[in-house]
XYZ file of C-alpha atoms in Angstrom:
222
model
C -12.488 7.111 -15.103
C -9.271 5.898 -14.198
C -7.338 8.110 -17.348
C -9.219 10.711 -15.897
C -7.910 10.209 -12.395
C -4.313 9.651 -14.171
C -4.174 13.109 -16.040
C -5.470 14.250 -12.566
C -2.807 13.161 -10.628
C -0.564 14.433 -13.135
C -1.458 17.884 -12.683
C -1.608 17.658 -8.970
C 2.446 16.254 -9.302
C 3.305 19.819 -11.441
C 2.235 21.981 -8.843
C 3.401 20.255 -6.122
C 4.478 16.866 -5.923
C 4.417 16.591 -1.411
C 0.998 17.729 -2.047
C -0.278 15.659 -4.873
C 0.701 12.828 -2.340
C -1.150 13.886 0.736
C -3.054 17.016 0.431
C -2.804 18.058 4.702
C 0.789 18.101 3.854
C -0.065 21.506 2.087
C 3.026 20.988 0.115
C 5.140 20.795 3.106
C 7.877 18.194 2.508
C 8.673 18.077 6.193
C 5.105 17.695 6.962
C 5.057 14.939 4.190
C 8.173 13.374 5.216
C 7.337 13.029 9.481
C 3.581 11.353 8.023
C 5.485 8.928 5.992
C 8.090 8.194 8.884
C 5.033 7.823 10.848
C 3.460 5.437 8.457
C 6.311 3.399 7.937
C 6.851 2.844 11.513
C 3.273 1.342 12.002
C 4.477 -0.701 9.364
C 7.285 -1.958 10.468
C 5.455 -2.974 14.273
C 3.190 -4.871 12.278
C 6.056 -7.001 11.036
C 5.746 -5.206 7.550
C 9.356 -4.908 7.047
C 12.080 -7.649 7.077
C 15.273 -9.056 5.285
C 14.079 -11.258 1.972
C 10.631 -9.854 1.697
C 8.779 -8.325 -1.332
C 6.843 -5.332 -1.391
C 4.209 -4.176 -3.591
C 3.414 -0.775 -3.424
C -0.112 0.021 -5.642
C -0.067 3.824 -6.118
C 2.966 4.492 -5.184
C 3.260 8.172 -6.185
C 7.065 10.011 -6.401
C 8.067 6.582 -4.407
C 8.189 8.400 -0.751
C 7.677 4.901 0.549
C 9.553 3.034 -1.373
C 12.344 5.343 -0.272
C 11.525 4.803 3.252
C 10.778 0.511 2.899
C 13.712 -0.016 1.380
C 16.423 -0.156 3.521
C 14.458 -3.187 5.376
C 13.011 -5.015 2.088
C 14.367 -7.454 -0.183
C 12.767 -5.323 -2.905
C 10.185 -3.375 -2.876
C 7.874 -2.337 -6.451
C 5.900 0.780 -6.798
C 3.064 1.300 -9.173
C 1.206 4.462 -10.493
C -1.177 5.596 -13.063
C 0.642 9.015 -13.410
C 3.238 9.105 -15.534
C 4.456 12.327 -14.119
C 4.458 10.889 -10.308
C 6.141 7.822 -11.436
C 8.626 10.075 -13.186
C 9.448 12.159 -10.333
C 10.054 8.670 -8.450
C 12.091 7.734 -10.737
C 14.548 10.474 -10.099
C 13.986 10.076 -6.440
C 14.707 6.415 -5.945
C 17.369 6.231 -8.592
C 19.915 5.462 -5.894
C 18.175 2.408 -4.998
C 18.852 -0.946 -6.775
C 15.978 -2.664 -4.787
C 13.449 -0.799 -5.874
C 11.283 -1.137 -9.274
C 8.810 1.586 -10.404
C 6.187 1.134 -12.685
C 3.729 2.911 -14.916
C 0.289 0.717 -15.072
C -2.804 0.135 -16.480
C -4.755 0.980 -13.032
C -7.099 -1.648 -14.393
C -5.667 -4.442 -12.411
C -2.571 -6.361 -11.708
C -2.116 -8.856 -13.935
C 1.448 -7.895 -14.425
C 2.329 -9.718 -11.518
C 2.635 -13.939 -10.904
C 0.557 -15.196 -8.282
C 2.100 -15.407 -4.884
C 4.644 -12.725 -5.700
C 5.096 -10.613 -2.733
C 5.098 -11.335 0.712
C 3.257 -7.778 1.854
C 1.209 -5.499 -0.824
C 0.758 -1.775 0.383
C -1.608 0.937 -0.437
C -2.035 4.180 0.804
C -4.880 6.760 -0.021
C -4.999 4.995 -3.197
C -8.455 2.672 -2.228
C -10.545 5.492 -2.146
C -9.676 6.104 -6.179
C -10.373 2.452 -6.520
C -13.875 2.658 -4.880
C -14.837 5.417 -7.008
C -13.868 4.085 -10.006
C -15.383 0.499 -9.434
C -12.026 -1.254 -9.206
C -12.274 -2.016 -5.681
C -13.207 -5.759 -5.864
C -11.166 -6.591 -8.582
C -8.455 -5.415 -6.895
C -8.829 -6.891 -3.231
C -9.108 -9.946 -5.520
C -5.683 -9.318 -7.114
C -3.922 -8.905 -3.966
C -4.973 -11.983 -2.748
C -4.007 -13.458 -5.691
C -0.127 -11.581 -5.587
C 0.273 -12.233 -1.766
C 2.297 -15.172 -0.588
C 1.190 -17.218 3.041
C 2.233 -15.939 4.804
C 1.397 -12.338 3.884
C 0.204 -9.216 4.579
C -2.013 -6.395 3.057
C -2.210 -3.042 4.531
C -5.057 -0.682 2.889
C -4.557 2.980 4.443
C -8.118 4.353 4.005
C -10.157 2.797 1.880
C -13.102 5.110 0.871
C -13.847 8.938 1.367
C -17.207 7.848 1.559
C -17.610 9.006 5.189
C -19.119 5.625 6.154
C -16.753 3.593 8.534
C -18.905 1.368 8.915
C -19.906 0.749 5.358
C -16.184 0.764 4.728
C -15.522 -2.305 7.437
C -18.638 -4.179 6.193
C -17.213 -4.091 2.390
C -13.818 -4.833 3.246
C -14.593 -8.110 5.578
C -16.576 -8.821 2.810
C -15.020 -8.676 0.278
C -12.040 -10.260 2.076
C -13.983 -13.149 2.893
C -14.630 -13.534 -0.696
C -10.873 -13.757 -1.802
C -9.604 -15.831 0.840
C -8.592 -13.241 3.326
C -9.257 -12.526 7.139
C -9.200 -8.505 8.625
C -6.776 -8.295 11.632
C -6.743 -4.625 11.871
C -10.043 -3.117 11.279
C -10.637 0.349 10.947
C -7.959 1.689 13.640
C -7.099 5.080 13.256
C -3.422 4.728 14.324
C -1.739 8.275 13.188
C -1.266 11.596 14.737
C 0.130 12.821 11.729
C -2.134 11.777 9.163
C -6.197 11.265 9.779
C -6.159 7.781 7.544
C -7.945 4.349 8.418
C -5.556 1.441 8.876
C -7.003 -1.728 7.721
C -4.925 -5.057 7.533
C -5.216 -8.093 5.931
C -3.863 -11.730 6.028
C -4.179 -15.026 3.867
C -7.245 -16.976 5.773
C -4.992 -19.967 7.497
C -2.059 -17.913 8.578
C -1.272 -15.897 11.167
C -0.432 -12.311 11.519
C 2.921 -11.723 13.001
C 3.040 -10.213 16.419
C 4.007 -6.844 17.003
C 7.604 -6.150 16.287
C 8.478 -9.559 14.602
C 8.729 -10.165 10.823
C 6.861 -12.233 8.428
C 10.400 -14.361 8.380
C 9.830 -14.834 11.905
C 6.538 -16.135 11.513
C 7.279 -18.587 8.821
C 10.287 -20.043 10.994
C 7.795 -20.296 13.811
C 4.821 -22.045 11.363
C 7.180 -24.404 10.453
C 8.191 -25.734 13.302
């Protein structure tokens, strides 16, 4: 399944690499670049962003966000099953020396230490992992790879058409790895029609709107 979804993706990158991304973009990289702006803005009132952090980025694409993290990230590391996308990223983020691209297995993330990054991202790439049966494994990885403080955003999770089946498998499954849902199900965007889900280490807190996950810590420890 998941070499299928790879050689997939590829194709979808060779016609068009905006829409291979996010199909309502039609292609459009202004369309595709406003939605990301968008997206990274939630982010970033979430207390996504921040000087020192780690960011882990599973399917990252042609690396539009690690292009737009960057600037407010310690580093930030995109992975992709397409070896086209994650060639077109690599031309795209060559400029930036905190970012790390990576071709992977799509199996899991065992490349990674545990508590490696301080906020793990994933956008439009769940609903792969629910249809190929990697969901599970994979909210278990992140807990593993997240730090605590930390933070996991998961920008739709299904295309099953179920929000409800959606929120009941992600608190549990949450519960099951050691995580708590803070943002459940919101549909945030005007730009773009995804599900904004959010998830935090169960024991620490989620930082307040407009702070930073440094904030928080300096505030945890006092």
């Amino acid at each position: 399944m998941v070499q299928r979804l790879a050689s997939s993706f590829d194709a979808a990158a060779r016609i068009s690499s905006a829409a291979s991304v996010q199909l309502s973009s039609l292609g459009d990289e202004e369309k595709l670049s406003a939605a990301t702006a968008e997206i990274t803005g939630w982010l970033q009132r979430q207390g996504f962003t921040g000087a020192g952090l780690r960011i882990l980025d599973i399917g990252c694409g042609i690396g539009r966000f690690e292009i737009a993290l960057s600037p407010a990230a310690l580093r930030v590391v995109g992975i992709d099953i397409s070896p086209s996308m994650i060639s077109i990223g690599l031309e795209r983020c060559a400029a930036l020396p905190n970012v790390e691209l990576r071709l992977t297995s799509g199996l899991d993330l065992a490349d990674f230490g545990d508590a490696s990054f301080d906020c793990v991202l994933a956008v439009d790439s769940f609903p792969y992992l629910v249809l190929a049966g990697l969901a599970e494994r994979y909210l278990k990885e992140i807990g593993r790879v997240l730090k605590r403080p930390g933070m996991a955003a998961i920008l739709n999770y299904s295309y099953r058409g179920s929000p409800a089946l959606d929120r009941s498998e992600i608190h549990h499954l949450a519960e099951a790895y050691g995580m708590q849902v803070v943002i459940d199900g919101e549909r945030p965007f005007r730009l773009w029609d995804g599900t904004a889900f959010m998830l935090v280490p169960v024991g620490t807190l989620r930082p307040g709107a407009g702070s930073g996950v440094d904030e928080e810590r300096s505030v945890r420890s006092t």
